[in-house]
Backbone as a chain_set.jsonl record, in Angstrom:
{"seq": "MLNLLFVIVLSYLVGSIPTSIIISKLVKGIDIRQYGSGNAGGTNVFRVLGWKWGVLTILLDALKGAVAVIVVARLYLDNIPFNNITPFDDFTLVQILCGVAAVIGHIWTVFAGFKGGKGIATALGFLMTIITVDMLLAIGIFLVVVYFSRYISLGSLTAAVSVPVILFVRENLFGVHIAGYGIILPFAIALALLVIYTHRKNIDRLLKGNENKISFGKK", "coords": {"N": [[0.887, -1.279, 0.077], [1.9, 1.286, 0.774], [3.811, 1.601, -1.147], [2.12, 2.009, -3.484], [0.816, 4.484, -2.616], [3.187, 5.899, -2.769], [4.071, 5.96, -5.556], [1.822, 7.393, -6.598], [1.69, 9.816, -5.149], [4.264, 10.849, -6.133], [3.659, 10.995, -8.788], [1.748, 13.028, -8.712], [3.286, 15.194, -7.827], [5.074, 15.434, -10.007], [3.149, 16.159, -11.911], [2.51, 18.637, -10.816], [4.825, 20.35, -11.335], [5.335, 23.56, -12.272], [5.145, 24.265, -15.099], [4.449, 26.512, -17.072], [5.009, 28.667, -15.398], [7.719, 28.562, -14.903], [8.804, 28.778, -17.527], [7.828, 31.302, -18.25], [9.313, 32.87, -16.297], [11.697, 32.308, -17.028], [11.987, 33.301, -19.854], [10.887, 35.857, -20.257], [11.189, 36.923, -17.737], [8.834, 37.265, -16.102], [5.923, 36.739, -14.149], [3.628, 34.394, -15.167], [1.02, 34.451, -14.141], [0.289, 37.109, -13.625], [-0.313, 38.194, -15.933], [-2.352, 38.479, -19.13], [-4.958, 36.094, -18.869], [-4.369, 35.315, -16.33], [-4.17, 32.606, -15.777], [-2.155, 29.826, -15.085], [-1.314, 28.348, -17.307], [-0.642, 26.665, -20.487], [-2.243, 27.852, -22.606], [-2.417, 30.614, -21.698], [0.192, 31.34, -21.764], [0.581, 31.09, -24.447], [-0.859, 33.417, -25.374], [0.485, 35.556, -24.239], [3.244, 35.246, -24.462], [3.445, 34.3, -27.08], [3.187, 32.048, -29.853], [5.216, 29.884, -30.207], [6.393, 29.596, -27.595], [4.057, 28.909, -26.113], [3.375, 26.461, -27.36], [5.396, 25.071, -26.719], [5.307, 25.026, -23.926], [2.667, 23.529, -23.763], [3.582, 21.193, -24.707], [5.37, 20.262, -22.931], [3.897, 20.167, -20.695], [2.037, 18.029, -21.358], [4.029, 16.168, -21.497], [4.487, 15.739, -18.784], [2.217, 14.128, -17.831], [2.43, 11.962, -19.261], [5.13, 11.16, -18.517], [4.494, 10.362, -15.891], [2.784, 8.239, -16.246], [4.262, 6.414, -17.872], [6.895, 6.319, -16.771], [7.026, 6.923, -13.829], [5.037, 5.089, -12.764], [6.211, 2.531, -13.215], [7.672, 2.33, -11.023], [6.311, 1.203, -9.134], [6.259, -1.915, -7.576], [4.805, -3.782, -6.216], [1.958, -6.07, -5.545], [-1.558, -5.13, -6.402], [-3.177, -3.675, -3.798], [-5.903, -4.21, -3.37], [-9.072, -5.514, -4.483], [-8.783, -5.945, -7.864], [-11.247, -5.056, -9.92], [-11.534, -4.145, -12.528], [-11.422, -4.292, -16.07], [-8.511, -3.841, -16.789], [-5.236, -5.105, -16.62], [-3.255, -5.395, -13.611], [-0.916, -3.436, -13.517], [-1.628, -1.626, -15.475], [-3.769, -0.559, -14.367], [-2.396, 0.935, -12.153], [-1.093, 2.599, -13.704], [-3.066, 4.289, -14.692], [-4.18, 5.412, -12.417], [-1.74, 6.996, -11.627], [-1.77, 8.511, -13.722], [-3.917, 10.178, -13.581], [-3.373, 11.365, -10.962], [-1.288, 12.968, -11.932], [-2.61, 14.769, -13.514], [-4.367, 16.056, -11.47], [-2.357, 17.141, -10.004], [-1.349, 18.895, -11.847], [-3.65, 20.892, -11.911], [-4.099, 21.524, -9.557], [-1.387, 22.716, -8.205], [0.979, 22.056, -5.839], [3.15, 23.638, -5.678], [2.537, 26.134, -6.41], [0.655, 27.569, -4.869], [-1.609, 25.871, -5.087], [-2.879, 26.426, -7.114], [-2.995, 25.85, -10.688], [-2.834, 25.135, -13.893], [-5.469, 24.058, -16.438], [-5.414, 21.328, -16.825], [-5.646, 20.049, -19.369], [-3.455, 19.506, -21.268], [-1.751, 17.97, -19.676], [-3.634, 15.728, -19.176], [-4.036, 14.777, -21.744], [-1.304, 14.135, -22.404], [-1.273, 11.906, -20.579], [-3.518, 10.061, -21.339], [-2.928, 9.675, -24.015], [-1.312, 7.456, -23.781], [-3.017, 5.187, -23.302], [-5.464, 5.386, -24.611], [-4.723, 5.734, -27.614], [-5.589, 5.981, -30.288], [-8.097, 7.18, -30.129], [-7.478, 9.562, -28.806], [-5.828, 10.843, -30.715], [-7.736, 11.52, -32.7], [-9.234, 13.363, -31.154], [-7.476, 15.433, -30.758], [-7.178, 16.296, -33.65], [-9.672, 17.459, -33.849], [-9.452, 19.288, -31.865], [-7.381, 21.194, -33.068], [-8.862, 21.753, -35.463], [-10.864, 23.277, -34.552], [-9.775, 25.37, -33.022], [-8.24, 26.492, -35.068], [-9.985, 27.64, -36.798], [-11.703, 29.044, -34.888], [-10.079, 30.627, -33.327], [-10.212, 30.305, -30.533], [-8.622, 28.914, -27.858], [-9.633, 27.826, -25.681], [-12.198, 27.138, -26.442], [-11.517, 25.04, -28.205], [-10.279, 23.181, -26.474], [-12.333, 22.585, -24.743], [-14.117, 21.239, -26.589], [-12.699, 19.312, -27.587], [-12.111, 17.804, -25.312], [-14.744, 17.14, -24.739], [-15.254, 15.541, -26.933], [-13.924, 13.035, -26.502], [-15.149, 11.0, -24.893], [-17.338, 10.737, -26.82], [-16.319, 10.038, -29.081], [-15.312, 7.46, -28.288], [-17.455, 6.061, -27.633], [-18.787, 6.073, -30.334], [-16.923, 4.581, -31.814], [-16.88, 2.059, -30.52], [-19.545, 1.314, -30.636], [-20.778, 1.787, -32.801], [-19.176, 1.459, -35.054], [-18.074, -0.948, -34.414], [-15.615, -1.399, -33.094], [-13.409, -3.091, -31.065], [-12.478, -1.683, -28.037], [-10.084, -2.001, -25.673], [-11.148, -2.337, -22.165], [-13.212, -0.829, -22.455], [-15.619, -0.441, -20.978], [-14.826, 0.753, -18.528], [-13.34, 2.848, -19.301], [-14.926, 4.556, -20.68], [-16.573, 5.878, -18.732], [-14.887, 7.006, -17.167], [-13.668, 8.822, -19.109], [-15.856, 10.548, -19.445], [-16.201, 11.571, -16.873], [-13.68, 12.934, -16.668], [-13.948, 14.739, -18.861], [-16.066, 16.299, -17.492], [-14.613, 17.451, -15.596], [-12.948, 19.013, -16.919], [-14.634, 20.851, -17.919], [-15.436, 22.123, -15.739], [-13.157, 23.335, -14.917], [-12.873, 25.046, -16.965], [-14.853, 26.838, -16.609], [-14.772, 29.824, -16.285], [-13.946, 30.503, -18.538], [-16.025, 29.574, -20.245], [-18.051, 31.245, -19.613], [-16.962, 33.696, -20.524], [-16.798, 33.057, -23.311], [-19.678, 32.796, -23.831], [-20.393, 35.427, -23.386], [-19.023, 36.617, -25.187], [-16.522, 37.771, -24.883], [-14.335, 36.577, -24.658], [-10.764, 35.965, -24.935], [-9.063, 35.867, -28.015], [-6.618, 33.97, -29.814], [-3.638, 34.679, -31.54], [-1.419, 33.736, -34.118], [0.982, 35.047, -34.189], [3.936, 36.59, -32.949], [3.724, 38.131, -29.648]], "CA": [[-0.128, 0.066, -0.093], [2.963, 2.343, 0.752], [4.472, 1.625, -2.553], [1.206, 2.548, -4.329], [0.73, 5.61, -2.12], [4.298, 6.518, -3.233], [3.941, 6.379, -6.879], [0.58, 8.336, -6.734], [2.141, 11.134, -4.71], [5.263, 11.307, -6.93], [2.91, 11.543, -9.903], [1.269, 14.214, -8.344], [4.374, 16.056, -7.85], [5.547, 15.502, -11.49], [2.116, 16.899, -12.544], [2.545, 19.881, -10.226], [5.867, 21.127, -12.035], [4.591, 24.663, -13.052], [5.972, 24.561, -16.401], [4.148, 27.937, -17.625], [5.738, 29.779, -14.444], [8.889, 28.564, -15.228], [9.216, 29.321, -18.864], [7.556, 32.933, -18.378], [10.401, 33.37, -15.55], [13.118, 32.168, -17.952], [11.997, 34.007, -21.198], [10.526, 37.267, -19.939], [11.436, 37.441, -16.213], [7.625, 37.547, -15.631], [5.08, 35.646, -13.466], [2.642, 34.442, -16.168], [-0.252, 34.589, -13.288], [0.036, 38.343, -13.56], [-0.672, 38.798, -17.358], [-3.294, 37.833, -19.692], [-5.89, 35.572, -18.13], [-3.886, 35.047, -15.199], [-4.082, 31.279, -15.657], [-0.647, 29.222, -15.355], [-1.335, 27.12, -18.302], [-0.12, 26.838, -21.917], [-3.079, 28.833, -23.114], [-2.033, 31.885, -21.417], [1.671, 31.572, -22.223], [0.407, 31.22, -26.069], [-1.326, 34.591, -25.503], [1.382, 36.519, -23.656], [4.426, 35.14, -24.988], [3.622, 33.9, -28.468], [2.684, 30.568, -29.972], [6.366, 29.085, -29.883], [6.532, 29.254, -26.192], [2.758, 28.332, -25.876], [3.32, 25.174, -27.88], [6.548, 24.231, -25.809], [4.525, 24.94, -22.491], [1.76, 22.616, -23.801], [4.14, 19.91, -25.082], [6.061, 20.014, -21.567], [2.771, 19.701, -19.67], [1.801, 16.804, -21.81], [4.992, 15.195, -21.129], [4.298, 15.281, -17.293], [1.236, 13.208, -17.864], [3.224, 10.626, -20.08], [6.193, 10.452, -17.598], [3.755, 9.748, -14.655], [2.205, 6.83, -16.579], [5.383, 5.357, -18.374], [8.159, 6.176, -15.975], [6.783, 6.718, -12.413], [4.072, 3.894, -12.574], [7.057, 1.552, -13.105], [8.295, 2.292, -9.699], [5.311, 0.309, -8.397], [6.641, -3.235, -7.675], [4.014, -4.765, -5.373], [0.53, -6.351, -6.004], [-2.549, -4.249, -6.04], [-3.6, -3.97, -2.423], [-7.295, -4.258, -3.238], [-9.494, -6.446, -5.476], [-9.023, -5.183, -9.12], [-12.472, -5.488, -10.609], [-11.391, -3.504, -13.854], [-10.722, -5.322, -17.168], [-7.188, -3.648, -16.97], [-4.255, -5.568, -15.65], [-2.77, -4.37, -12.435], [0.03, -2.395, -13.911], [-2.396, -0.569, -16.333], [-4.54, 0.281, -13.481], [-1.485, 1.811, -11.639], [-0.721, 3.836, -14.798], [-4.354, 5.177, -14.857], [-4.037, 6.151, -10.972], [-0.638, 7.855, -11.792], [-2.174, 9.697, -14.731], [-4.969, 11.068, -12.901], [-2.783, 12.022, -10.048], [-0.471, 13.943, -12.478], [-3.531, 15.813, -13.826], [-4.718, 16.901, -10.417], [-1.29, 17.998, -9.597], [-1.223, 20.185, -12.747], [-4.707, 21.697, -11.714], [-3.812, 22.063, -7.924], [-0.118, 22.362, -7.946], [1.632, 22.367, -4.645], [4.328, 24.527, -5.977], [2.104, 27.586, -6.899], [-0.413, 27.818, -3.961], [-2.574, 24.965, -5.473], [-3.453, 27.193, -8.475], [-2.301, 25.789, -11.646], [-3.674, 25.128, -15.355], [-6.627, 23.471, -16.389], [-5.185, 20.039, -16.972], [-5.928, 19.523, -20.665], [-2.297, 19.055, -21.823], [-1.456, 16.907, -18.883], [-4.519, 14.671, -19.493], [-3.559, 14.483, -23.189], [0.04, 13.177, -22.363], [-1.506, 10.695, -20.048], [-4.361, 9.361, -22.001], [-2.305, 9.129, -25.224], [-0.611, 6.126, -23.657], [-4.108, 4.446, -22.9], [-6.43, 5.488, -25.804], [-4.117, 6.556, -28.42], [-6.359, 6.479, -31.479], [-9.356, 8.184, -29.808], [-6.838, 10.963, -28.475], [-5.291, 11.435, -32.032], [-8.932, 11.972, -33.289], [-9.527, 14.47, -30.347], [-6.335, 16.348, -31.04], [-7.558, 16.754, -34.783], [-10.768, 18.275, -33.623], [-9.032, 20.435, -31.359], [-6.755, 21.879, -34.082], [-9.683, 22.491, -36.441], [-11.645, 24.389, -33.749], [-8.733, 26.429, -32.631], [-7.808, 27.212, -36.296], [-11.314, 28.448, -37.401], [-12.267, 30.017, -34.113], [-9.097, 31.236, -32.466], [-10.232, 30.187, -29.156], [-8.11, 27.591, -27.462], [-10.417, 27.262, -24.525], [-13.271, 26.311, -27.136], [-10.848, 23.849, -28.71], [-9.928, 22.441, -25.356], [-13.686, 21.946, -24.305], [-14.63, 20.388, -27.674], [-11.806, 18.048, -27.629], [-12.451, 16.982, -24.195], [-16.254, 16.181, -24.801], [-15.399, 14.66, -28.036], [-13.223, 11.921, -26.416], [-16.239, 10.045, -24.904], [-18.222, 10.66, -27.97], [-15.463, 9.12, -29.942], [-15.242, 6.029, -27.647], [-18.898, 5.563, -27.82], [-19.149, 5.825, -31.539], [-15.994, 3.515, -32.383], [-17.263, 0.814, -30.11], [-20.89, 0.865, -30.687], [-21.36, 2.152, -34.234], [-18.348, 1.028, -35.901], [-17.85, -2.082, -33.938], [-14.137, -1.531, -32.901], [-13.155, -3.379, -29.788], [-11.712, -0.994, -27.278], [-9.726, -2.779, -24.569], [-11.439, -1.885, -20.99], [-14.233, 0.271, -22.706], [-16.532, -0.202, -19.878], [-14.182, 1.62, -17.561], [-12.652, 3.967, -19.895], [-16.026, 5.545, -21.036], [-17.021, 6.69, -17.565], [-13.603, 7.742, -16.836], [-13.575, 9.902, -19.86], [-16.835, 11.432, -19.149], [-15.53, 12.288, -15.611], [-12.534, 13.818, -17.2], [-14.694, 15.851, -19.661], [-17.056, 17.034, -16.789], [-13.582, 18.212, -14.99], [-12.569, 20.038, -17.912], [-15.818, 21.931, -17.904], [-15.339, 22.741, -14.576], [-11.805, 24.049, -14.834], [-12.986, 25.933, -17.947], [-16.264, 27.587, -16.309], [-14.816, 31.101, -16.412], [-13.836, 30.519, -20.053], [-17.373, 29.388, -20.949], [-18.937, 32.554, -19.268], [-16.555, 34.492, -21.469], [-17.448, 32.72, -24.532], [-21.18, 33.13, -23.986], [-20.493, 36.91, -23.417], [-18.313, 37.269, -26.366], [-15.297, 38.615, -24.623], [-13.109, 35.595, -24.507], [-9.646, 36.427, -25.714], [-8.624, 35.14, -29.145], [-5.226, 33.883, -29.904], [-3.039, 34.815, -32.853], [-0.106, 32.889, -34.355], [2.089, 35.853, -34.148], [4.526, 36.641, -31.652], [3.46, 39.411, -28.976]], "C": [[0.828, 1.308, 0.023], [3.634, 2.648, -0.498], [3.457, 2.332, -3.591], [0.888, 4.196, -3.885], [1.933, 6.433, -2.727], [4.401, 7.0, -4.605], [2.746, 7.419, -7.374], [1.017, 9.725, -6.323], [3.319, 11.698, -5.678], [4.717, 11.644, -8.223], [2.053, 12.785, -9.78], [2.161, 15.442, -8.353], [4.942, 16.299, -9.119], [4.536, 16.431, -12.146], [2.242, 18.333, -11.89], [3.653, 20.762, -10.597], [5.12, 22.274, -12.777], [5.154, 25.166, -14.145], [5.825, 26.108, -16.995], [5.001, 29.049, -16.856], [7.054, 29.775, -14.768], [9.469, 29.125, -16.34], [8.879, 30.826, -19.001], [8.646, 33.415, -17.469], [11.545, 33.444, -16.485], [13.167, 33.106, -19.141], [11.581, 35.269, -21.013], [11.075, 37.752, -18.635], [10.125, 37.966, -15.732], [6.94, 36.527, -14.745], [3.686, 35.569, -14.513], [1.303, 34.757, -15.432], [-0.665, 36.109, -13.345], [-0.275, 38.927, -14.92], [-1.754, 37.643, -17.786], [-4.398, 37.347, -18.737], [-5.49, 35.302, -16.73], [-3.742, 33.591, -14.718], [-2.717, 30.772, -15.803], [-0.719, 28.079, -16.073], [-0.785, 27.855, -19.703], [-1.042, 27.948, -22.653], [-2.572, 30.426, -23.012], [-0.609, 32.231, -21.77], [1.441, 31.738, -23.932], [-0.047, 32.651, -26.174], [-0.31, 35.708, -25.319], [2.732, 36.42, -24.265], [4.641, 34.468, -26.538], [3.38, 32.522, -28.527], [3.749, 29.784, -29.908], [6.541, 28.624, -28.565], [5.174, 28.686, -25.625], [2.869, 26.933, -26.245], [4.165, 24.412, -26.892], [5.953, 24.068, -24.405], [3.587, 23.603, -22.716], [2.391, 21.113, -23.874], [4.682, 19.405, -23.607], [4.875, 19.506, -20.639], [2.181, 18.378, -20.037], [2.78, 15.809, -21.425], [4.976, 14.712, -19.483], [3.33, 14.283, -17.205], [1.859, 11.796, -18.325], [4.256, 10.178, -19.096], [5.424, 9.881, -16.399], [3.255, 8.255, -15.086], [3.401, 5.861, -17.076], [6.591, 5.231, -17.505], [7.745, 5.979, -14.451], [5.792, 5.564, -11.973], [5.146, 2.613, -12.402], [7.83, 1.355, -11.875], [7.359, 1.469, -8.575], [5.711, -1.214, -8.611], [5.795, -4.36, -6.937], [2.724, -5.215, -6.166], [-0.376, -5.219, -5.785], [-3.272, -4.586, -4.681], [-5.067, -3.995, -2.297], [-7.802, -5.031, -4.569], [-9.686, -5.645, -6.97], [-10.266, -5.797, -10.002], [-12.607, -4.733, -12.024], [-11.048, -4.427, -14.937], [-9.256, -4.752, -17.304], [-6.359, -4.637, -15.944], [-3.705, -4.674, -14.571], [-1.989, -3.417, -12.705], [-0.837, -1.31, -14.603], [-3.193, 0.185, -15.463], [-3.645, 1.201, -12.661], [-1.323, 2.926, -12.586], [-1.86, 4.771, -14.705], [-4.458, 6.081, -13.543], [-2.945, 7.106, -11.14], [-0.966, 8.977, -12.612], [-2.97, 10.714, -14.306], [-4.357, 11.743, -11.757], [-1.838, 13.149, -10.568], [-1.389, 15.298, -12.965], [-4.036, 16.53, -12.532], [-3.703, 17.724, -9.937], [-1.157, 19.23, -10.577], [-2.478, 21.174, -12.315], [-4.51, 22.506, -10.591], [-2.433, 21.801, -7.585], [0.335, 22.829, -6.697], [2.603, 23.37, -4.602], [3.975, 26.014, -6.304], [1.1, 27.889, -6.183], [-1.676, 26.961, -4.487], [-3.453, 25.716, -6.588], [-2.552, 27.008, -9.656], [-2.921, 25.787, -13.034], [-4.835, 24.489, -15.32], [-6.549, 21.936, -16.785], [-5.439, 19.386, -18.347], [-4.703, 18.925, -21.17], [-1.705, 17.924, -20.971], [-2.347, 15.538, -19.096], [-4.208, 14.136, -20.789], [-2.42, 13.525, -23.044], [-0.438, 11.935, -21.424], [-2.421, 9.677, -20.786], [-3.908, 8.751, -23.489], [-1.692, 7.776, -25.02], [-1.903, 4.93, -23.412], [-5.063, 4.243, -24.03], [-6.106, 6.155, -27.028], [-4.869, 6.924, -29.768], [-7.338, 7.546, -31.222], [-8.747, 9.623, -29.454], [-6.338, 11.543, -29.76], [-6.616, 12.165, -32.723], [-9.385, 13.404, -32.54], [-8.694, 15.6, -30.49], [-6.715, 16.859, -32.473], [-8.671, 17.798, -34.608], [-10.331, 19.508, -33.068], [-8.343, 21.545, -32.285], [-7.695, 22.515, -35.025], [-10.452, 23.539, -35.685], [-10.763, 25.537, -33.482], [-8.369, 27.343, -33.82], [-8.858, 28.247, -36.792], [-11.823, 29.372, -36.28], [-11.326, 30.95, -33.249], [-9.162, 31.174, -31.026], [-9.765, 28.696, -28.797], [-9.084, 27.001, -26.492], [-11.57, 26.517, -25.197], [-12.825, 24.956, -27.782], [-10.767, 22.857, -27.647], [-11.226, 21.578, -25.12], [-14.246, 21.001, -25.344], [-13.871, 19.13, -27.668], [-12.086, 17.073, -26.317], [-13.941, 16.395, -24.094], [-16.175, 15.354, -25.785], [-14.777, 13.192, -27.647], [-14.239, 10.674, -26.062], [-17.148, 9.683, -25.973], [-17.558, 9.815, -28.806], [-15.415, 7.749, -29.59], [-16.425, 5.437, -27.953], [-18.894, 5.141, -29.333], [-18.335, 4.487, -32.3], [-16.495, 2.146, -31.781], [-18.582, 0.446, -30.545], [-21.385, 0.863, -32.155], [-20.402, 1.574, -35.232], [-17.459, -0.375, -35.333], [-16.368, -2.397, -33.639], [-14.053, -1.713, -31.278], [-12.24, -2.597, -29.067], [-11.511, -1.498, -25.96], [-10.248, -1.817, -23.214], [-12.498, -0.559, -21.244], [-15.174, 0.601, -21.575], [-16.062, 0.686, -18.618], [-13.689, 2.78, -18.055], [-13.7, 4.93, -20.251], [-16.45, 6.558, -19.803], [-16.069, 7.546, -17.112], [-13.488, 9.025, -17.645], [-14.653, 10.925, -19.93], [-16.659, 12.233, -18.011], [-14.7, 13.286, -15.966], [-13.152, 14.94, -18.05], [-15.368, 16.865, -18.594], [-15.906, 18.087, -15.753], [-13.054, 19.337, -15.63], [-13.374, 21.208, -18.114], [-15.678, 22.688, -16.793], [-14.315, 23.743, -14.336], [-11.892, 25.236, -15.835], [-14.253, 27.024, -17.694], [-16.087, 28.97, -16.38], [-14.857, 31.316, -17.97], [-15.434, 30.384, -20.875], [-18.226, 30.618, -20.575], [-18.466, 33.498, -20.121], [-16.772, 34.281, -22.98], [-18.752, 32.981, -24.766], [-21.326, 34.718, -24.066], [-19.787, 37.519, -24.609], [-17.117, 37.817, -26.205], [-14.211, 37.555, -24.258], [-11.918, 35.911, -25.467], [-9.306, 35.397, -26.836], [-7.059, 34.944, -29.216], [-4.768, 34.252, -31.314], [-1.641, 34.15, -32.942], [1.112, 33.6, -34.683], [2.71, 36.024, -32.87], [4.236, 38.162, -31.085], [4.57, 40.014, -28.372]], "O": [[0.539, 2.317, -0.621], [3.967, 3.781, -0.844], [3.883, 3.122, -4.434], [0.738, 5.048, -4.761], [1.711, 7.564, -3.159], [4.73, 8.151, -4.894], [2.815, 8.108, -8.392], [0.765, 10.7, -7.031], [3.327, 12.891, -5.978], [5.253, 12.573, -8.828], [1.73, 13.453, -10.762], [1.813, 16.527, -8.817], [5.324, 17.449, -9.338], [4.92, 17.37, -12.844], [2.011, 19.25, -12.678], [3.555, 21.936, -10.241], [4.392, 22.038, -13.741], [5.607, 26.308, -14.227], [6.789, 26.799, -17.321], [5.541, 30.025, -17.377], [7.632, 30.849, -14.935], [10.462, 29.85, -16.277], [9.536, 31.544, -19.755], [9.05, 34.525, -17.815], [12.222, 34.452, -16.686], [14.222, 33.662, -19.445], [12.069, 35.991, -21.883], [11.39, 38.934, -18.494], [10.119, 38.977, -15.03], [7.48, 35.425, -14.648], [2.872, 36.487, -14.623], [0.446, 35.333, -16.103], [-1.843, 36.402, -13.138], [-0.488, 40.137, -15.005], [-2.021, 36.55, -17.286], [-4.77, 38.109, -17.845], [-6.401, 35.048, -15.942], [-3.326, 33.292, -13.599], [-2.051, 31.301, -16.693], [-0.316, 26.985, -15.679], [-0.577, 29.042, -19.955], [-0.495, 28.875, -23.251], [-2.392, 31.215, -23.939], [-0.306, 33.39, -22.049], [2.157, 32.507, -24.574], [0.407, 33.216, -27.17], [-0.24, 36.657, -26.1], [3.334, 37.45, -24.569], [5.729, 34.195, -27.045], [3.343, 31.815, -27.52], [3.416, 28.677, -29.485], [6.804, 27.446, -28.322], [5.258, 27.974, -24.625], [2.44, 26.133, -25.414], [3.811, 23.374, -26.334], [6.12, 23.015, -23.788], [3.72, 22.664, -21.932], [1.93, 20.115, -23.321], [4.431, 18.271, -23.199], [4.99, 18.507, -19.929], [1.832, 17.616, -19.135], [2.425, 14.691, -21.054], [5.348, 13.621, -19.052], [3.612, 13.414, -16.38], [1.712, 10.73, -17.726], [4.335, 8.984, -18.804], [5.851, 8.816, -15.952], [3.341, 7.278, -14.342], [3.466, 4.688, -16.711], [7.248, 4.191, -17.479], [8.097, 4.953, -13.868], [5.821, 5.175, -10.806], [4.936, 1.77, -11.53], [8.543, 0.369, -11.691], [7.689, 1.2, -7.42], [5.518, -1.734, -9.71], [6.024, -5.567, -7.023], [2.48, -4.774, -7.289], [-0.014, -4.338, -5.006], [-3.872, -5.648, -4.513], [-5.54, -3.815, -1.175], [-7.083, -5.157, -5.56], [-10.608, -4.853, -7.164], [-10.202, -6.846, -10.643], [-13.692, -4.718, -12.604], [-10.336, -5.387, -14.643], [-8.671, -5.393, -18.177], [-6.694, -4.9, -14.789], [-3.698, -3.445, -14.625], [-2.263, -2.355, -12.146], [-0.708, -0.137, -14.253], [-3.375, 1.39, -15.64], [-4.122, 2.314, -12.44], [-1.424, 4.098, -12.224], [-1.644, 5.981, -14.642], [-4.765, 7.272, -13.587], [-3.248, 8.227, -10.733], [-0.613, 10.135, -12.392], [-2.809, 11.907, -14.566], [-4.86, 12.841, -11.518], [-1.58, 14.125, -9.865], [-1.054, 16.478, -12.857], [-4.095, 17.755, -12.636], [-3.94, 18.849, -9.495], [-0.902, 20.367, -10.181], [-2.207, 22.371, -12.411], [-4.649, 23.726, -10.504], [-2.143, 20.876, -6.827], [0.11, 24.006, -6.416], [2.879, 23.938, -3.546], [4.802, 26.915, -6.444], [0.346, 28.643, -6.797], [-2.786, 27.446, -4.265], [-4.645, 25.475, -6.784], [-1.549, 27.705, -9.808], [-3.681, 26.743, -13.188], [-5.337, 24.29, -14.214], [-7.596, 21.345, -17.051], [-5.43, 18.156, -18.401], [-4.821, 17.76, -21.548], [-1.184, 16.971, -21.549], [-1.815, 14.431, -19.171], [-4.123, 12.91, -20.868], [-2.466, 12.36, -23.437], [0.171, 10.887, -21.641], [-2.07, 8.498, -20.827], [-4.336, 7.722, -24.01], [-1.554, 7.01, -25.973], [-1.552, 3.751, -23.361], [-5.433, 3.122, -24.378], [-6.861, 6.977, -27.548], [-4.759, 8.043, -30.268], [-7.443, 8.579, -31.883], [-9.338, 10.668, -29.726], [-6.43, 12.764, -29.89], [-6.508, 13.28, -33.232], [-9.805, 14.375, -33.17], [-9.178, 16.724, -30.351], [-6.551, 18.077, -32.542], [-8.597, 18.891, -35.168], [-10.644, 20.605, -33.53], [-8.744, 22.708, -32.232], [-7.479, 23.662, -35.418], [-10.653, 24.634, -36.21], [-11.149, 26.667, -33.781], [-8.213, 28.561, -33.742], [-8.627, 29.413, -37.11], [-12.351, 30.432, -36.617], [-11.763, 31.884, -32.577], [-8.389, 31.808, -30.307], [-10.246, 27.64, -29.208], [-9.325, 25.794, -26.492], [-11.962, 25.449, -24.728], [-13.556, 23.971, -27.885], [-11.165, 21.715, -27.875], [-11.314, 20.355, -25.221], [-14.831, 19.991, -24.954], [-14.41, 18.026, -27.739], [-12.239, 15.852, -26.356], [-14.238, 15.372, -23.477], [-16.91, 14.367, -25.747], [-15.061, 12.229, -28.361], [-14.241, 9.613, -26.686], [-17.665, 8.572, -26.081], [-18.16, 8.853, -29.283], [-15.468, 6.881, -30.462], [-16.453, 4.343, -28.517], [-18.991, 3.943, -29.599], [-18.832, 3.66, -33.064], [-16.518, 1.159, -32.517], [-18.779, -0.734, -30.835], [-22.229, 0.088, -32.605], [-20.889, 1.195, -36.297], [-16.374, -0.726, -35.798], [-15.909, -3.511, -33.892], [-14.431, -0.906, -30.43], [-11.069, -2.758, -29.41], [-12.423, -1.518, -25.133], [-9.836, -0.659, -23.152], [-12.605, 0.424, -20.511], [-15.467, 1.759, -21.276], [-16.857, 1.225, -17.847], [-13.582, 3.749, -17.303], [-13.425, 6.126, -20.145], [-16.616, 7.772, -19.923], [-16.318, 8.681, -16.707], [-13.268, 10.115, -17.116], [-14.437, 12.039, -20.405], [-16.9, 13.44, -18.04], [-14.922, 14.449, -15.629], [-12.766, 16.09, -17.838], [-15.265, 18.081, -18.753], [-16.229, 19.176, -15.278], [-12.754, 20.403, -15.091], [-12.949, 22.324, -18.412], [-15.796, 23.911, -16.869], [-14.493, 24.786, -13.706], [-11.201, 26.245, -15.694], [-14.539, 27.903, -18.507], [-17.137, 29.591, -16.543], [-15.607, 32.102, -18.55], [-15.807, 31.007, -21.869], [-19.131, 30.928, -21.35], [-19.31, 34.251, -20.607], [-16.903, 35.22, -23.764], [-19.065, 33.4, -25.88], [-22.236, 35.24, -24.709], [-19.924, 38.689, -24.967], [-16.55, 38.342, -27.163], [-13.262, 37.863, -23.537], [-12.112, 36.094, -26.669], [-9.276, 34.192, -26.583], [-6.32, 35.766, -28.675], [-5.574, 34.107, -32.234], [-0.871, 34.05, -31.987], [2.078, 33.104, -35.262], [2.163, 35.684, -31.821], [4.417, 39.178, -31.755], [4.447, 41.088, -27.785]]}, "num_chains": 1, "name": "protein.A"}
């Protein structure tokens, strides 16, 4: 049990690394939380520092989720200390727990007063290791929405909601067998609801028509 707690806490700490704050300090000597939307995430870096640093931040945030699943989870050497009723093997279940912990760490980071980003990129890095095809399709949707709307928040929301929809369509309409579908679908729905919650202010601004659009030029 202590070993499981160790990898979960370590995954949380990996997810808590405040990438956007570190990059903004190194690049411009500023605290990104005092500019733009005030959010410590890749989208705000995109707006304030330009698309190159925004993309780098998003990639590094995604890397945190991947590291938690691929690297940290492998530090777990014991058996599951409870009855595993999921269709996943024990190690995959540990990977999922570590991925979720990393996302929580990104949203409520211990290194920045428990106020971090919105968890999209870290969840992306984590889920890419579990449901790769579905996430690639969701990324495609994200890119299309952002390209035409210039709203990263709208792209993030659309992509998050699309994941459980894509899972359902592939499994039930196209007959594609997705390993662990019965567990992944409720989890994807829960994650989409979490993304909606963390984007609640963005949703309000979108509805009012005053959400900030991004440009692909350097500011």
